[in-house]
mmCIF file of C-alpha atoms in Angstrom:
data_model
loop_
_atom_site.group_PDB
_atom_site.id
_atom_site.type_symbol
_atom_site.label_atom_id
_atom_site.label_comp_id
_atom_site.label_asym_id
_atom_site.label_seq_id
_atom_site.Cartn_x
_atom_site.Cartn_y
_atom_site.Cartn_z
ATOM 1 C CA UNK A 64 81.941 109.969 111.099
ATOM 2 C CA UNK A 65 83.915 110.409 107.860
ATOM 3 C CA UNK A 66 83.476 106.759 106.874
ATOM 4 C CA UNK A 67 85.431 106.901 103.589
ATOM 5 C CA UNK A 68 88.807 108.642 103.926
ATOM 6 C CA UNK A 69 89.722 108.220 100.241
ATOM 7 C CA UNK A 70 88.675 106.398 97.068
ATOM 8 C CA UNK A 71 90.697 105.959 93.867
ATOM 9 C CA UNK A 72 90.471 104.176 90.531
ATOM 10 C CA UNK A 73 93.652 102.425 89.351
ATOM 11 C CA UNK A 74 94.583 100.546 86.187
ATOM 12 C CA UNK A 75 94.562 96.738 86.212
ATOM 13 C CA UNK A 76 96.211 94.001 84.125
ATOM 14 C CA UNK A 77 93.864 94.518 81.197
ATOM 15 C CA UNK A 78 92.818 97.676 79.457
ATOM 16 C CA UNK A 79 89.306 96.387 79.912
ATOM 17 C CA UNK A 80 89.630 96.356 83.705
ATOM 18 C CA UNK A 81 90.097 98.852 86.510
ATOM 19 C CA UNK A 82 90.575 98.540 90.249
ATOM 20 C CA UNK A 83 88.423 100.553 92.702
ATOM 21 C CA UNK A 84 90.401 101.042 95.946
ATOM 22 C CA UNK A 85 89.227 102.782 99.089
ATOM 23 C CA UNK A 86 90.456 103.795 102.552
ATOM 24 C CA UNK A 87 87.871 103.837 105.355
ATOM 25 C CA UNK A 88 87.609 104.742 108.999
ATOM 26 C CA UNK A 89 88.961 101.895 111.093
ATOM 27 C CA UNK A 90 85.527 101.536 112.719
ATOM 28 C CA UNK A 91 84.045 100.177 109.462
ATOM 29 C CA UNK A 92 87.049 98.427 107.891
ATOM 30 C CA UNK A 93 85.378 95.062 108.417
ATOM 31 C CA UNK A 94 82.177 96.081 106.643
ATOM 32 C CA UNK A 95 80.688 94.486 103.550
ATOM 33 C CA UNK A 96 81.436 96.630 100.463
ATOM 34 C CA UNK A 97 79.366 96.952 97.260
ATOM 35 C CA UNK A 98 80.642 98.776 94.150
ATOM 36 C CA UNK A 99 78.471 100.680 91.691
ATOM 37 C CA UNK A 100 79.367 102.163 88.271
ATOM 38 C CA UNK A 101 77.752 104.701 86.024
ATOM 39 C CA UNK A 102 78.827 104.752 82.377
ATOM 40 C CA UNK A 103 79.074 108.553 82.253
ATOM 41 C CA UNK A 104 78.141 109.909 85.724
ATOM 42 C CA UNK A 105 74.615 110.789 84.628
ATOM 43 C CA UNK A 106 73.183 107.407 83.792
ATOM 44 C CA UNK A 107 71.948 104.957 86.478
ATOM 45 C CA UNK A 108 74.500 103.344 88.763
ATOM 46 C CA UNK A 109 74.789 99.558 88.252
ATOM 47 C CA UNK A 110 75.811 97.202 91.051
ATOM 48 C CA UNK A 111 78.971 95.359 89.979
ATOM 49 C CA UNK A 112 79.304 92.685 92.675
ATOM 50 C CA UNK A 113 76.449 90.537 94.022
ATOM 51 C CA UNK A 114 78.739 89.039 96.654
ATOM 52 C CA UNK A 115 80.166 91.546 99.125
ATOM 53 C CA UNK A 116 83.827 92.574 99.111
ATOM 54 C CA UNK A 117 85.808 92.183 102.351
ATOM 55 C CA UNK A 118 88.805 94.322 102.067
ATOM 56 C CA UNK A 119 89.670 97.546 100.264
ATOM 57 C CA UNK A 120 89.786 96.745 96.547
ATOM 58 C CA UNK A 121 87.459 95.519 93.764
ATOM 59 C CA UNK A 122 88.492 94.748 90.205
ATOM 60 C CA UNK A 123 85.954 95.829 87.586
ATOM 61 C CA UNK A 124 86.463 93.395 84.724
ATOM 62 C CA UNK A 125 83.547 94.726 82.639
ATOM 63 C CA UNK A 126 84.918 98.185 82.018
ATOM 64 C CA UNK A 127 84.396 99.377 78.396
ATOM 65 C CA UNK A 128 85.315 102.945 77.579
ATOM 66 C CA UNK A 129 83.998 103.583 74.107
ATOM 67 C CA UNK A 130 85.714 106.905 73.471
ATOM 68 C CA UNK A 131 87.833 109.569 75.149
ATOM 69 C CA UNK A 132 84.751 111.618 75.984
ATOM 70 C CA UNK A 133 83.198 108.849 77.998
ATOM 71 C CA UNK A 134 84.463 108.620 81.596
ATOM 72 C CA UNK A 135 82.945 106.031 83.977
ATOM 73 C CA UNK A 136 82.079 107.032 87.538
ATOM 74 C CA UNK A 137 82.164 104.780 90.669
ATOM 75 C CA UNK A 138 80.813 104.813 94.170
ATOM 76 C CA UNK A 139 81.002 102.307 97.060
ATOM 77 C CA UNK A 140 78.434 101.327 99.609
ATOM 78 C CA UNK A 141 79.602 99.915 102.976
ATOM 79 C CA UNK A 142 77.209 97.973 105.182
ATOM 80 C CA UNK A 143 78.088 97.154 108.811
ATOM 81 C CA UNK A 144 75.631 95.873 111.429
ATOM 82 C CA UNK A 145 72.727 96.964 109.203
ATOM 83 C CA UNK A 146 74.017 100.555 108.888
ATOM 84 C CA UNK A 147 74.920 101.962 105.438
ATOM 85 C CA UNK A 148 77.778 104.303 104.540
ATOM 86 C CA UNK A 149 78.200 105.867 101.115
ATOM 87 C CA UNK A 150 81.486 106.900 99.527
ATOM 88 C CA UNK A 151 82.043 110.037 97.464
ATOM 89 C CA UNK A 152 81.578 109.574 93.751
ATOM 90 C CA UNK A 153 84.883 109.363 91.754
ATOM 91 C CA UNK A 154 85.578 109.358 88.077
ATOM 92 C CA UNK A 155 88.067 107.112 86.256
ATOM 93 C CA UNK A 156 90.762 109.798 85.957
ATOM 94 C CA UNK A 157 89.979 112.029 88.951
ATOM 95 C CA UNK A 158 93.189 111.375 90.790
ATOM 96 C CA UNK A 159 95.191 109.692 88.085
ATOM 97 C CA UNK A 160 95.577 111.446 84.737
ATOM 98 C CA UNK A 161 95.363 109.556 81.502
ATOM 99 C CA UNK A 162 99.136 109.553 80.924
ATOM 100 C CA UNK A 163 99.990 108.195 84.420
ATOM 101 C CA UNK A 164 97.125 105.699 84.117
ATOM 102 C CA UNK A 165 98.530 104.412 80.869
ATOM 103 C CA UNK A 166 102.159 104.153 82.149
ATOM 104 C CA UNK A 167 100.955 102.346 85.297
ATOM 105 C CA UNK A 168 98.918 99.901 83.214
ATOM 106 C CA UNK A 169 102.051 98.992 81.228
ATOM 107 C CA UNK A 170 104.090 98.392 84.414
ATOM 108 C CA UNK A 171 101.322 96.326 86.014
ATOM 109 C CA UNK A 172 100.899 94.216 82.856
ATOM 110 C CA UNK A 173 104.638 93.643 82.597
ATOM 111 C CA UNK A 174 104.846 92.508 86.254
ATOM 112 C CA UNK A 175 101.913 90.183 85.612
ATOM 113 C CA UNK A 176 103.555 88.583 82.602
ATOM 114 C CA UNK A 177 106.817 88.211 84.568
ATOM 115 C CA UNK A 178 104.960 86.565 87.423
ATOM 116 C CA UNK A 179 103.357 84.150 84.971
ATOM 117 C CA UNK A 180 106.804 83.189 83.646
ATOM 118 C CA UNK A 181 108.811 82.702 86.835
ATOM 119 C CA UNK A 182 106.243 82.929 89.633
ATOM 120 C CA UNK A 183 103.723 80.410 90.935
ATOM 121 C CA UNK A 184 99.906 80.539 90.749
ATOM 122 C CA UNK A 185 98.433 80.552 94.238
ATOM 123 C CA UNK A 186 95.015 80.611 95.859
ATOM 124 C CA UNK A 187 94.697 83.729 97.951
ATOM 125 C CA UNK A 188 92.422 83.317 101.001
ATOM 126 C CA UNK A 189 91.423 86.592 102.690
ATOM 127 C CA UNK A 190 91.091 86.086 106.444
ATOM 128 C CA UNK A 191 87.476 86.558 107.648
ATOM 129 C CA UNK A 192 87.466 89.855 109.548
ATOM 130 C CA UNK A 193 83.862 90.083 110.648
ATOM 131 C CA UNK A 194 80.910 87.800 111.426
ATOM 132 C CA UNK A 195 80.230 85.426 114.283
ATOM 133 C CA UNK A 196 83.186 84.985 116.635
ATOM 134 C CA UNK A 197 84.701 81.558 117.128
ATOM 135 C CA UNK A 198 83.168 80.035 120.260
ATOM 136 C CA UNK A 199 86.143 77.713 120.633
ATOM 137 C CA UNK A 200 88.523 80.648 121.320
ATOM 138 C CA UNK A 201 88.774 82.982 124.276
ATOM 139 C CA UNK A 202 87.718 86.368 122.824
ATOM 140 C CA UNK A 203 90.359 88.236 124.924
ATOM 141 C CA UNK A 204 93.423 86.019 124.513
ATOM 142 C CA UNK A 205 92.668 84.083 121.314
ATOM 143 C CA UNK A 206 93.558 80.841 123.100
ATOM 144 C CA UNK A 207 91.549 77.715 122.427
ATOM 145 C CA UNK A 208 89.093 76.927 125.300
ATOM 146 C CA UNK A 209 87.207 74.074 123.659
ATOM 147 C CA UNK A 210 88.461 70.809 122.286
ATOM 148 C CA UNK A 211 85.955 70.758 119.439
ATOM 149 C CA UNK A 212 84.543 73.543 117.345
ATOM 150 C CA UNK A 213 80.944 74.222 116.339
ATOM 151 C CA UNK A 214 79.979 73.771 112.751
ATOM 152 C CA UNK A 215 80.622 76.879 110.666
ATOM 153 C CA UNK A 216 80.263 77.768 107.013
ATOM 154 C CA UNK A 217 83.581 77.991 105.317
ATOM 155 C CA UNK A 218 85.140 78.100 101.821
ATOM 156 C CA UNK A 219 85.162 74.957 99.789
ATOM 157 C CA UNK A 220 84.488 73.548 96.393
ATOM 158 C CA UNK A 221 81.144 72.082 97.373
ATOM 159 C CA UNK A 222 79.872 75.163 99.212
ATOM 160 C CA UNK A 223 78.625 73.056 102.100
ATOM 161 C CA UNK A 224 79.102 73.701 105.760
ATOM 162 C CA UNK A 225 82.147 72.298 107.519
ATOM 163 C CA UNK A 226 83.143 71.690 111.148
ATOM 164 C CA UNK A 227 86.427 73.505 111.433
ATOM 165 C CA UNK A 228 87.160 77.116 112.171
ATOM 166 C CA UNK A 229 90.845 76.759 111.194
ATOM 167 C CA UNK A 230 91.959 78.323 114.505
ATOM 168 C CA UNK A 231 90.858 81.790 113.450
ATOM 169 C CA UNK A 232 89.050 84.427 115.518
ATOM 170 C CA UNK A 233 85.886 84.468 113.355
ATOM 171 C CA UNK A 234 83.936 81.269 112.850
ATOM 172 C CA UNK A 235 83.960 81.544 109.092
ATOM 173 C CA UNK A 236 87.745 81.304 109.031
ATOM 174 C CA UNK A 237 88.601 82.498 105.495
ATOM 175 C CA UNK A 238 86.654 84.069 102.645
ATOM 176 C CA UNK A 239 86.344 82.331 99.292
ATOM 177 C CA UNK A 240 89.738 82.269 97.498
ATOM 178 C CA UNK A 241 90.787 83.684 94.169
ATOM 179 C CA UNK A 242 93.770 83.021 91.905
ATOM 180 C CA UNK A 243 96.777 85.297 91.781
ATOM 181 C CA UNK A 244 100.561 84.917 91.308
ATOM 182 C CA UNK A 245 103.484 85.407 93.668
ATOM 183 C CA UNK A 246 107.240 85.398 93.072
ATOM 184 C CA UNK A 247 109.452 84.009 95.808
ATOM 185 C CA UNK A 248 112.469 86.299 96.224
ATOM 186 C CA UNK A 249 114.431 84.259 98.798
ATOM 187 C CA UNK A 250 114.432 83.096 102.411
ATOM 188 C CA UNK A 251 114.787 85.583 105.277
ATOM 189 C CA UNK A 252 115.040 83.083 108.159
ATOM 190 C CA UNK A 253 114.866 79.355 108.692
ATOM 191 C CA UNK A 254 114.390 77.092 111.647
ATOM 192 C CA UNK A 255 113.570 73.462 112.255
ATOM 193 C CA UNK A 256 110.497 72.382 114.174
ATOM 194 C CA UNK A 257 110.075 68.882 115.621
ATOM 195 C CA UNK A 258 106.367 68.017 115.411
ATOM 196 C CA UNK A 259 104.324 64.971 116.079
ATOM 197 C CA UNK A 260 104.038 64.580 112.296
ATOM 198 C CA UNK A 261 107.827 64.573 111.891
ATOM 199 C CA UNK A 262 110.474 67.174 111.172
ATOM 200 C CA UNK A 263 109.964 69.994 108.768
ATOM 201 C CA UNK A 264 111.701 73.213 107.933
ATOM 202 C CA UNK A 265 109.678 76.278 108.530
ATOM 203 C CA UNK A 266 110.915 79.374 106.695
ATOM 204 C CA UNK A 267 110.126 83.029 106.245
ATOM 205 C CA UNK A 268 110.315 84.137 102.640
ATOM 206 C CA UNK A 269 110.179 87.488 100.926
ATOM 207 C CA UNK A 270 107.510 87.328 98.230
ATOM 208 C CA UNK A 271 106.494 89.793 95.491
ATOM 209 C CA UNK A 272 102.776 90.222 95.049
ATOM 210 C CA UNK A 273 101.012 91.723 92.101
ATOM 211 C CA UNK A 274 99.449 95.232 92.431
ATOM 212 C CA UNK A 275 96.044 93.966 93.615
ATOM 213 C CA UNK A 276 94.885 92.906 96.014
ATOM 214 C CA UNK A 277 96.856 94.632 98.797
ATOM 215 C CA UNK A 278 98.510 91.875 100.935
ATOM 216 C CA UNK A 279 97.008 91.857 104.450
ATOM 217 C CA UNK A 280 98.536 90.341 107.567
ATOM 218 C CA UNK A 281 97.312 86.768 108.356
ATOM 219 C CA UNK A 282 95.748 86.264 104.878
ATOM 220 C CA UNK A 283 96.765 82.906 103.446
ATOM 221 C CA UNK A 284 98.255 81.901 100.107
ATOM 222 C CA UNK A 285 98.258 78.270 98.957
ATOM 223 C CA UNK A 286 100.356 76.615 96.292
ATOM 224 C CA UNK A 287 97.800 73.912 95.439
ATOM 225 C CA UNK A 288 100.371 71.925 93.326
ATOM 226 C CA UNK A 289 102.453 71.219 96.447
ATOM 227 C CA UNK A 290 99.980 72.097 99.216
ATOM 228 C CA UNK A 291 102.439 74.629 100.655
ATOM 229 C CA UNK A 292 100.559 77.127 102.765
ATOM 230 C CA UNK A 293 101.932 80.512 103.803
ATOM 231 C CA UNK A 294 100.492 83.202 105.991
ATOM 232 C CA UNK A 295 101.260 86.838 105.183
ATOM 233 C CA UNK A 296 103.320 88.774 107.685
ATOM 234 C CA UNK A 297 104.717 92.248 107.460
ATOM 235 C CA UNK A 298 104.291 94.333 104.289
ATOM 236 C CA UNK A 299 107.816 95.413 103.466
ATOM 237 C CA UNK A 300 107.293 97.756 100.506
ATOM 238 C CA UNK A 301 104.677 98.970 98.077
ATOM 239 C CA UNK A 302 105.895 100.112 94.706
ATOM 240 C CA UNK A 303 104.111 103.276 93.563
ATOM 241 C CA UNK A 304 103.934 105.334 90.389
ATOM 242 C CA UNK A 305 103.437 109.100 91.043
ATOM 243 C CA UNK A 306 103.402 108.243 94.740
ATOM 244 C CA UNK A 307 99.778 107.044 94.481
ATOM 245 C CA UNK A 308 99.379 104.145 91.989
ATOM 246 C CA UNK A 309 100.411 100.747 93.380
ATOM 247 C CA UNK A 310 102.065 98.502 90.892
ATOM 248 C CA UNK A 311 103.347 95.750 93.188
ATOM 249 C CA UNK A 312 104.160 94.762 96.820
ATOM 250 C CA UNK A 313 106.847 92.950 98.739
ATOM 251 C CA UNK A 314 105.761 91.152 101.905
ATOM 252 C CA UNK A 315 107.037 88.496 104.289
ATOM 253 C CA UNK A 316 105.280 85.119 104.119
ATOM 254 C CA UNK A 317 105.706 82.297 106.621
ATOM 255 C CA UNK A 318 105.423 78.619 105.586
ATOM 256 C CA UNK A 319 103.081 76.914 108.034
ATOM 257 C CA UNK A 320 103.786 73.518 109.669
ATOM 258 C CA UNK A 321 101.587 70.692 108.447
ATOM 259 C CA UNK A 322 99.766 70.417 111.810
ATOM 260 C CA UNK A 323 98.541 74.014 111.546
ATOM 261 C CA UNK A 324 94.708 74.249 111.304
ATOM 262 C CA UNK A 325 95.009 76.212 108.066
ATOM 263 C CA UNK A 326 95.713 72.862 106.275
ATOM 264 C CA UNK A 327 92.124 71.914 106.894
ATOM 265 C CA UNK A 328 90.994 74.751 104.544
ATOM 266 C CA UNK A 329 89.762 72.897 101.404
ATOM 267 C CA UNK A 330 90.996 73.670 97.873
ATOM 268 C CA UNK A 331 88.134 74.362 95.426
ATOM 269 C CA UNK A 332 87.357 71.490 93.094
ATOM 270 C CA UNK A 333 87.668 73.772 90.069
ATOM 271 C CA UNK A 334 91.157 74.985 91.001
ATOM 272 C CA UNK A 335 92.873 73.751 87.803
ATOM 273 C CA UNK A 336 90.195 75.316 85.635
ATOM 274 C CA UNK A 337 90.684 78.627 87.447
ATOM 275 C CA UNK A 338 94.410 78.483 86.735
ATOM 276 C CA UNK A 339 93.968 77.430 83.089
ATOM 277 C CA UNK A 340 91.535 80.276 82.550
ATOM 278 C CA UNK A 341 92.995 82.739 84.971
ATOM 279 C CA UNK A 342 90.548 85.245 86.375
ATOM 280 C CA UNK A 343 92.243 88.240 84.822
ATOM 281 C CA UNK A 344 90.976 89.203 81.402
ATOM 282 C CA UNK A 345 93.176 88.856 78.392
ATOM 283 C CA UNK A 346 95.978 91.443 78.441
ATOM 284 C CA UNK A 347 95.816 93.887 75.560
#
């Protein structure tokens, strides 16, 4: 099996960061991914993430290119059900030349600054896409078959186990969140739902996401200031430079009613500190 279909290195918001992105065979898309870097392709490869990546991108925030002759190299290791799959080795400018890399960095940085001015900081919760299945749901239909759910580990500020699966297929519910920005571009549809908690308007919005991570269907974004919680729907458009370098995405997001299980997902205790010292390195 050709486990890795493609692997690329893209610019990030800071000149001291780069994004490693990969495309894999669907059979291993829910694997745990680990990213390694060599400073020049000949020195030893260093593991960059102790915690596994679930998805298709990883931001290296420790990149330091000392001169134009030094080119870092990367490789990715996928682990699924105890079996390992290695990616090809790729250099920083293998697919993206220095000029296109620099232009893309400027666009990505500009979009980031614009999002900080007129967007909103959100917690991005990737949906768990592997692990133990939720025993409270029918594995074929996804319908709830148990009134109560078994205890499962889930995201949270205290790191302790909880007792809610949030109505998701896998018992873990969602992976640990990270901070990013979105810009709301306008409503696409609106309807009124009458719920046992009252009446609320549920709307579908078009939102602009930053270049990374790639928005994935059913991932959740949370505006912690208002506790609005959206789930990501269709990806409408990805903006590309040279037809390969993503610099932003437009996607549909749906505001969830307050009785949706996703509102049981806790917000990390250190949320405000994460926003005040946003995870991206200083833009230079």
